[in-house]
Short mmCIF file of C-alpha atoms and ligand atoms in Angstrom, two decimals:
data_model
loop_
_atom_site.label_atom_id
_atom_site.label_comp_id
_atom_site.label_asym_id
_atom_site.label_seq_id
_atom_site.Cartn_x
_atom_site.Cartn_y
_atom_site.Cartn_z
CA UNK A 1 130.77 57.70 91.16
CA UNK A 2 127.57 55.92 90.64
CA UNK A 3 124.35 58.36 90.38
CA UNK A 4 122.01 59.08 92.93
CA UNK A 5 119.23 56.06 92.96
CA UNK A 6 115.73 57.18 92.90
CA UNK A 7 112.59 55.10 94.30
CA UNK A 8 109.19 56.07 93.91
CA UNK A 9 105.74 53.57 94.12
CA UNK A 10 102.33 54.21 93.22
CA UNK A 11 98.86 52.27 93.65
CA UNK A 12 97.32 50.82 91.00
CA UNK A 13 93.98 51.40 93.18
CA UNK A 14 91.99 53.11 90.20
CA UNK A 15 92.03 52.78 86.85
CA UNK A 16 93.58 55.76 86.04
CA UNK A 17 95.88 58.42 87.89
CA UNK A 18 94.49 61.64 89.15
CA UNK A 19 96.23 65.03 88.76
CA UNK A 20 97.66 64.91 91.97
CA UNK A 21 99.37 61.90 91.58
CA UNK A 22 100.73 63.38 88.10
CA UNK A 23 101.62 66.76 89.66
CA UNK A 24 102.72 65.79 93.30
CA UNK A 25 104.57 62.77 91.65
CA UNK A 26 104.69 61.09 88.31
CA UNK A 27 105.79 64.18 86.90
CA UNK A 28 108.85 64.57 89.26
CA UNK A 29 109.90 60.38 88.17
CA UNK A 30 110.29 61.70 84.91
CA UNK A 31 112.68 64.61 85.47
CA UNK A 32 114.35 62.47 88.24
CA UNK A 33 115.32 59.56 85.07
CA UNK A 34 118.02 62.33 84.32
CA UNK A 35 121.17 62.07 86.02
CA UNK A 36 119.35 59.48 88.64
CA UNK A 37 119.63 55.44 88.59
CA UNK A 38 115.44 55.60 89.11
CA UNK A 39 113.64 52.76 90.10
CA UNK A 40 109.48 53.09 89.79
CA UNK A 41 107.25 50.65 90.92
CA UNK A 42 103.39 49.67 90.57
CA UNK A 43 102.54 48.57 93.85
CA UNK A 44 100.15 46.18 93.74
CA UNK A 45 100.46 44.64 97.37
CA UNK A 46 99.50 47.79 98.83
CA UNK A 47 96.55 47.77 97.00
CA UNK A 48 95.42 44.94 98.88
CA UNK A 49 95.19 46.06 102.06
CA UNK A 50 91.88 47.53 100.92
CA UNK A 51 89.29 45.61 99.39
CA UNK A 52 89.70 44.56 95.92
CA UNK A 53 88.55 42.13 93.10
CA UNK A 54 91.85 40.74 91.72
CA UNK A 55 90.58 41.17 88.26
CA UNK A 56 90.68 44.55 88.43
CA UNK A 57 93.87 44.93 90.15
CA UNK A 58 95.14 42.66 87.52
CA UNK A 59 93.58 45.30 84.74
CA UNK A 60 94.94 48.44 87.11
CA UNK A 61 98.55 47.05 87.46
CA UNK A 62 98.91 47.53 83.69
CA UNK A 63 97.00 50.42 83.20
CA UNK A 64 99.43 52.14 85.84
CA UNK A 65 102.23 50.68 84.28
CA UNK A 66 101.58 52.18 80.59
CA UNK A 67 100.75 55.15 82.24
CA UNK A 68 104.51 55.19 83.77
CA UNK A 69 105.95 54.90 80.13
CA UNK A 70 103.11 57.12 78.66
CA UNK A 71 103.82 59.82 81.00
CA UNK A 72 107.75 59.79 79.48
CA UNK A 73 109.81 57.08 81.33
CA UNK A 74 112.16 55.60 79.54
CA UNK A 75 112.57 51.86 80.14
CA UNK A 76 116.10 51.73 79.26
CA UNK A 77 116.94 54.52 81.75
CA UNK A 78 114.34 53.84 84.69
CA UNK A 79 113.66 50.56 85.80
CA UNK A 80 109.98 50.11 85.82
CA UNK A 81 108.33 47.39 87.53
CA UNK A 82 105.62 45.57 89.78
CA UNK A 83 105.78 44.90 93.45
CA UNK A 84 104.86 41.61 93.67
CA UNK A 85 107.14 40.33 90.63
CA UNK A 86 110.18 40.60 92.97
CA UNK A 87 109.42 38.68 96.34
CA UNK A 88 112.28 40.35 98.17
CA UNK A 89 110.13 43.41 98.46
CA UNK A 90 107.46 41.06 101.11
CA UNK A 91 110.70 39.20 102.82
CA UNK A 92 111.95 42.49 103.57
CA UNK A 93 108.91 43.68 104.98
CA UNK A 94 108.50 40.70 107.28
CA UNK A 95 112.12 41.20 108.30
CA UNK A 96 111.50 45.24 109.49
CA UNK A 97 107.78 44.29 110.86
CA UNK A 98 109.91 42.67 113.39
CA UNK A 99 111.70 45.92 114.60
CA UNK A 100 108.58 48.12 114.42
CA UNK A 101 106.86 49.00 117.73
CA UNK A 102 103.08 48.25 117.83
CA UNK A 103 103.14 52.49 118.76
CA UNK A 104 105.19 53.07 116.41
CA UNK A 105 103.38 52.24 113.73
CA UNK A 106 99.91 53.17 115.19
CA UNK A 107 100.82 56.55 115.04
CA UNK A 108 100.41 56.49 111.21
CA UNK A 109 97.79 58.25 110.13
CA UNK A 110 97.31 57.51 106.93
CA UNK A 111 96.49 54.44 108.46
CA UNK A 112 93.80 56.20 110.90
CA UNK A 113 92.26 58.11 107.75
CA UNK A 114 92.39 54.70 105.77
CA UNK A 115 90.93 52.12 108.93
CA UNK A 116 88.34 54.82 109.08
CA UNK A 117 85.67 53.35 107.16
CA UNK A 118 86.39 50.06 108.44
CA UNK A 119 86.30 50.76 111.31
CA UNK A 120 89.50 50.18 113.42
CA UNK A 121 89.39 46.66 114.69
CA UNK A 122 87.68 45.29 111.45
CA UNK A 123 90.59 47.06 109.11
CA UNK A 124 92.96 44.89 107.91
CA UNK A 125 96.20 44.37 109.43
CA UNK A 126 98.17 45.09 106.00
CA UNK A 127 96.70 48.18 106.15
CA UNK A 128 98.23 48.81 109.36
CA UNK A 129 101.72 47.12 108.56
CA UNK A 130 101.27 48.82 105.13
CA UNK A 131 104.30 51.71 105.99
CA UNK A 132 106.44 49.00 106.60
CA UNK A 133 106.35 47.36 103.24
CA UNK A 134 106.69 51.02 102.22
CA UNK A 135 110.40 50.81 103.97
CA UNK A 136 110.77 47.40 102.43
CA UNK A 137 110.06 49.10 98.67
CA UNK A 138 112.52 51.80 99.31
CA UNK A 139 115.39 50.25 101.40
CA UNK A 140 115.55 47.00 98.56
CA UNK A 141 117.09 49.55 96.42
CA UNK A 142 119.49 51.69 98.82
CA UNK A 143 116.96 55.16 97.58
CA UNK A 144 118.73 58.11 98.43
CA UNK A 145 115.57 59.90 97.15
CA UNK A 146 112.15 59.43 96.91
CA UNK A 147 109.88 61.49 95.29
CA UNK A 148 106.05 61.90 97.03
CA UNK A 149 103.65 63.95 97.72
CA UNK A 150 103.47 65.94 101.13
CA UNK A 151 100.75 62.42 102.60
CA UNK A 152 104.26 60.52 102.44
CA UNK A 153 106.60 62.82 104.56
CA UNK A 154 105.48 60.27 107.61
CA UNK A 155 106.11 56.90 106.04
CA UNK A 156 109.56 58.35 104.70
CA UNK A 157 110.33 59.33 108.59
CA UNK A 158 109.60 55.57 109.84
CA UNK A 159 111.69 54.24 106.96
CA UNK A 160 114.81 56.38 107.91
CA UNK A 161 113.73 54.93 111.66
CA UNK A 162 113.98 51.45 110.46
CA UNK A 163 116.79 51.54 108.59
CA UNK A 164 118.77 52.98 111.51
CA UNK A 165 117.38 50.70 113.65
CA UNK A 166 118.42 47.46 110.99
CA UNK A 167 122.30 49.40 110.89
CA UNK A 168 122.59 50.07 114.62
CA UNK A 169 121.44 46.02 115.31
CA UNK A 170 123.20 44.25 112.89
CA UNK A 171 125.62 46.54 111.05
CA UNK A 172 125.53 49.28 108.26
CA UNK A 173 123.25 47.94 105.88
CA UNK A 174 120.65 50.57 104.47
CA UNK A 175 121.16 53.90 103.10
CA UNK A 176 118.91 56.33 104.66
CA UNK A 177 116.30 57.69 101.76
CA UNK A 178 115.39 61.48 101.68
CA UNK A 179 111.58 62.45 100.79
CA UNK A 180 111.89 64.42 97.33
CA UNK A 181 108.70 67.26 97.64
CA UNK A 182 108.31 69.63 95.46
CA UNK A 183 107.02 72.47 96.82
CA UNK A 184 103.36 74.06 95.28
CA UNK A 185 102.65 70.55 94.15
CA UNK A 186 102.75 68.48 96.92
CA UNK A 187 99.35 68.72 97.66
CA UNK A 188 96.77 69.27 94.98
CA UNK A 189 93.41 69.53 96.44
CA UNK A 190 89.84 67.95 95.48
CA UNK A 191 88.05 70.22 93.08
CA UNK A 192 84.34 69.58 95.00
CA UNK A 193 86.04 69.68 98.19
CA UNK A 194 89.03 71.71 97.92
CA UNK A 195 90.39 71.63 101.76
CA UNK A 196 91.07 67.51 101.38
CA UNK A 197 93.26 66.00 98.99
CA UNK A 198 92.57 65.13 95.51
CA UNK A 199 92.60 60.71 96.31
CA UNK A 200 91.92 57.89 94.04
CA UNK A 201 89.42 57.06 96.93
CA UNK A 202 87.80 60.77 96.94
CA UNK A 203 84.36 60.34 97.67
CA UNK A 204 82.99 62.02 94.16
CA UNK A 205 84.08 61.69 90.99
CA UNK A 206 83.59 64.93 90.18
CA UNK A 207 86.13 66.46 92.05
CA UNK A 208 89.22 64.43 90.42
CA UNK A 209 90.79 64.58 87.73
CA UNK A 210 92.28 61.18 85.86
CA UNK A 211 94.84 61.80 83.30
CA UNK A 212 92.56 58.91 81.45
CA UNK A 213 89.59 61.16 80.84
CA UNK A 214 88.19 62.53 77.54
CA UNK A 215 88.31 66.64 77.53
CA UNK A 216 84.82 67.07 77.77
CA UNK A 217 84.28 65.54 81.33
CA UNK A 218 87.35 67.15 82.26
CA UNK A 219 86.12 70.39 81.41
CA UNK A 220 82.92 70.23 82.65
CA UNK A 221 84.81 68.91 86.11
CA UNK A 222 86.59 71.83 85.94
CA UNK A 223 84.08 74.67 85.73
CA UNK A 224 82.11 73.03 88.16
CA UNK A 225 84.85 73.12 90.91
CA UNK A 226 84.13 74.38 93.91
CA UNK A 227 85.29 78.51 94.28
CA UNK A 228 83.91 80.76 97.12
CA UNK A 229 81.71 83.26 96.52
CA UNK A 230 84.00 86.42 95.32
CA UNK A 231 85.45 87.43 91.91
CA UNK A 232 89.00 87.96 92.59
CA UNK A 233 91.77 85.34 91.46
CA UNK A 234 93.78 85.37 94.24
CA UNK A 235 95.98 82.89 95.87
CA UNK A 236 94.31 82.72 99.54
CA UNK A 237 94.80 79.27 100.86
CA UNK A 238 92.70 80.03 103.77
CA UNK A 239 89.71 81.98 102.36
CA UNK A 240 90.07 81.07 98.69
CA UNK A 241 90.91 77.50 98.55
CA UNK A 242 89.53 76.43 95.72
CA UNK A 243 90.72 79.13 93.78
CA UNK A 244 94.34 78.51 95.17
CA UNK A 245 94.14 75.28 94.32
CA UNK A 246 93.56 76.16 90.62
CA UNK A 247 96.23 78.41 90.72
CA UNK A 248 98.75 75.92 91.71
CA UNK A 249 97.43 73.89 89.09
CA UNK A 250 97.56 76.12 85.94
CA UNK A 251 100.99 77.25 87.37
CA UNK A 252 102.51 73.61 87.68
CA UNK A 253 101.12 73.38 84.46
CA UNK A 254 102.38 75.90 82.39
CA UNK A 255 105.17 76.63 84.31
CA UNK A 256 104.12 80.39 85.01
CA UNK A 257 104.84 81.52 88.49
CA UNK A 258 101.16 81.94 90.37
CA UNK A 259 102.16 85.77 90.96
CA UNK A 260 101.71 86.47 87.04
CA UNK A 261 98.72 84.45 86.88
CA UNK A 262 97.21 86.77 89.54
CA UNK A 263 98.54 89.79 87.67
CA UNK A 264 97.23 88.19 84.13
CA UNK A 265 93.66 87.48 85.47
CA UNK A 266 93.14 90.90 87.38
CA UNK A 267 89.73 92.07 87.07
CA UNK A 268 88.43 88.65 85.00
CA UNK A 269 85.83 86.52 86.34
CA UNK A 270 86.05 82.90 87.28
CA UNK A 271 84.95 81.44 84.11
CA UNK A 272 87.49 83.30 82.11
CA UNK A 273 90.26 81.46 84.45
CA UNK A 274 88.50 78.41 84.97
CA UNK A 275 88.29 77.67 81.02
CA UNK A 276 92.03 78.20 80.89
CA UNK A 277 92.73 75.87 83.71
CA UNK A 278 90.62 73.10 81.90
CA UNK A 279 92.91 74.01 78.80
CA UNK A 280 95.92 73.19 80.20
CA UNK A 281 94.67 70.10 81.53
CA UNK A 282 92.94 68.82 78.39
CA UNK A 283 96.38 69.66 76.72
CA UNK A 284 98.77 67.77 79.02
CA UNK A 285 96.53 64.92 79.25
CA UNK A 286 95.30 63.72 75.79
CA UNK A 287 99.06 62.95 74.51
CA UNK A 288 99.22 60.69 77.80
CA UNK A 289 95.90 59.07 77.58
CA UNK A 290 96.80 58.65 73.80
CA UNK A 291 100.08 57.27 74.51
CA UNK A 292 98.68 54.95 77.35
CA UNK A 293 95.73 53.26 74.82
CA UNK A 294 98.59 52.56 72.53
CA UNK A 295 100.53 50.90 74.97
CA UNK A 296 97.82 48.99 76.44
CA UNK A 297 96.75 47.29 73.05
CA UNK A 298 100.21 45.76 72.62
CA UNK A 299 99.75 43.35 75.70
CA UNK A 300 102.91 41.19 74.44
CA UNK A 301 105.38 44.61 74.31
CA UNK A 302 103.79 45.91 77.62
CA UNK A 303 104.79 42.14 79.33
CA UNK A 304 107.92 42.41 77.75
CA UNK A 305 108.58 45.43 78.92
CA UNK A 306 107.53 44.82 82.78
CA UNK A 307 109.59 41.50 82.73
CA UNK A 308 112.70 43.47 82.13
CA UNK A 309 111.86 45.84 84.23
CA UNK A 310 111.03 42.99 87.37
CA UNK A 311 114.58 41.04 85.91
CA UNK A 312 116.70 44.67 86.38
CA UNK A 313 114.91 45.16 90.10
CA UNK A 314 115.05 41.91 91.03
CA UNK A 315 118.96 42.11 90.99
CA UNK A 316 119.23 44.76 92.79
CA UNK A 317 116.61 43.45 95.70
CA UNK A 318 118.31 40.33 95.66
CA UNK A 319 121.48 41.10 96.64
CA UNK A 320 120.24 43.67 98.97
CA UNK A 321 118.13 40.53 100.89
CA UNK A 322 121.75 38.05 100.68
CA UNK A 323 123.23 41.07 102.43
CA UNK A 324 120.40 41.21 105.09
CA UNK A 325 119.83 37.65 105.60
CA UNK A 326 123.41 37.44 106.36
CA UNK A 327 123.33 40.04 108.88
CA UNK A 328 120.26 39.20 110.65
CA UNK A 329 121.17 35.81 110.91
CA UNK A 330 119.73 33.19 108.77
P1 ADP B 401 96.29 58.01 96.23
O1 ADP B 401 96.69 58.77 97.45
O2 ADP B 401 95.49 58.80 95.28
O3 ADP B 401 95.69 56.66 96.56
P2 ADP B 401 98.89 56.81 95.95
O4 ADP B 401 98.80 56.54 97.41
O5 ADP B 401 99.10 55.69 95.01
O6 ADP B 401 97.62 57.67 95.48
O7 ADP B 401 100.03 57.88 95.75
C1 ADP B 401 100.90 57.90 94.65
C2 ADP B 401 101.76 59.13 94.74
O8 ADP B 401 101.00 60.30 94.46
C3 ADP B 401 102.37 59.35 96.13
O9 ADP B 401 103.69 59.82 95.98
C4 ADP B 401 101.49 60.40 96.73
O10 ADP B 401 102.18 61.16 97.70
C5 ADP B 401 101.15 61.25 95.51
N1 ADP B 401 99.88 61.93 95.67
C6 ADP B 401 98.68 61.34 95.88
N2 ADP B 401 97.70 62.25 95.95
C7 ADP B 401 98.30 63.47 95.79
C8 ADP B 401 97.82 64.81 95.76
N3 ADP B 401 96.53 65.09 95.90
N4 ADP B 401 98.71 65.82 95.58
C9 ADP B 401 100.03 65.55 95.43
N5 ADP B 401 100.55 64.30 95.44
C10 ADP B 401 99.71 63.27 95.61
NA1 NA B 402 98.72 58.22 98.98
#
């Protein structure tokens, strides 16, 4: 029996990822590679539903790219890729726009959080049809998993919709995808503002961490997070969130269950704690950021890589759309 296929996007929105997008989901594409047929893509055409100079989107595609194979995938076992190499993934989208209620997909609300500072009317409308090329990313490749953090959970719930909706209309076509979350992960928090979620479009620098950062800005982002004003390390999501949120951190990242970290920092202060967090983060990051400046200077081996990668999906999507076109009737 063929393996379990794995889908999984990401934004190249910033120029590097943050620690939430490592923790809550880079991390997972690279233990998913085993015993999965994984398919990981740099989605550049969501990018543009929010503004953006297409120099630096150009720049960010392939910084998020090497990042993919810095972080450990392996382009002969996961198929690595960019959105907009494979046009299937936009024909698709146009083809499932058409079965979306307007309701349906105003009840998004990543879309309300996004339109936000555009203000609703002047927001784009790929930022409001954005969920659907979501479905179109994930359907292309029949995912039985994706792997997200817990902001997805909603997008994965109108894909499922859609894809129903496609098989009940025109025939059994799409393989319903479940949302892979891993618990304790799925939503790191902002260190300066520790209630909201760590975001590429965080409102202060200081309170995320990129994996591309030299140690001694992510240290100093570190012991300047945001605690309460108490000394115990304890993991109190509701009066402590800041210090829960470094707990799920150094846990994640050291694989230590948050229980013994309690036990190991009993009677310590913050800083004590805090200076171990930054540790851990220092140490998983430099051998990524190392690994992605390598990459990144070879611009002929990183092309080469992302053509194979776009040549392997773009099999996959095609016969996915012959299959669909058929169906749907042209
Ligand atoms: P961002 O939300 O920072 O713009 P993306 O939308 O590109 O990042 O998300 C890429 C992946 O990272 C998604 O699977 C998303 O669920 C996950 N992710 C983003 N932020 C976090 C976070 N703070 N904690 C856990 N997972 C996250
Ligand atoms: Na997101």
């Amino acid at each position: 029996m063929a393996s379990p296929r794995v889908l999984s996007g990401i934004q190249p929105t910033a120029d590097s990822f943050h620690l939430g997008n490592y923790l809550g989901a880079v991390r997972q594409y690279v233990a998913l590679q085993e015993g999965h047929d994984a398919f990981y893509c740099v989605v550049d055409l969501h990018a543009i539903t929010v503004d953006y100079q297409p120099e630096a989107l150009r720049r960010r595609s392939r910084i998020a790219a090497a990042q993919l194979f810095a972080v450990g995938l392996d382009p002969e076992r996961s198929t690595v890729f960019v959105q907009s190499h494979v046009r299937e993934h936009t024909e698709l989208a146009w083809v499932l726009m058409c079965l979306t209620g307007m309701g349906e997909a105003g009840r998004m609300t990543q879309f309300k959080d996004k339109s936000a500072k555009y203000g609703e009317s002047s927001a784009g409308v790929g930022l409001f049809t954005y969920p659907i090329l979501q479905a179109a990313d994930i359907l292309l490749y029949g995912a039985d998993k994706v792997p997200v953090g817990a902001d997805q959970k909603q997008h994965l719930e109108l894909t499922r919709d859609l894809a129903q909706r496609f098989n009940h209309r025109f025939g059994e076509t799409f393989t319903l995808p479940e949302p892979y979350i891993v618990k304790g992960v799925e939503k790191i928090t902002d260190l300066q503002e520790p209630t909201a979620k760590m975001s590429k479009s965080s409102s202060s620098p200081a309170g995320i961490l990129d994996l591309l950062e030299q140690p001694g800005p992510l240290r100093k982002k570190v012991m300047r997070a945001v605690t309460d004003t108490g000394t115990e390390i304890a993991f109190d999501e509701e009066n402590k969130p800041g210090i829960a949120n470094l707990l799920r951190i150094l846990s994640a990242l050291t694989a230590t269950p948050i229980p013994d970290l309690e036990a190991r920092y009993a009677g310590q202060g913050y800083g004590t704690f805090k200076k171990d967090v930054a540790e851990a983060v220092v140490e998983t990051f430099t051998p990524i950021r190392e690994r992605t400046e390598k990459l990144l200077a070879d611009e002929d081996e990183l092309d080469k890589l992302l053509a194979a990668g776009a040549a392997r999906a773009r099999a996959v999507a095609a016969e996915t759309m012959a299959k669909v076109r058929d169906r749907a009737g042209f």
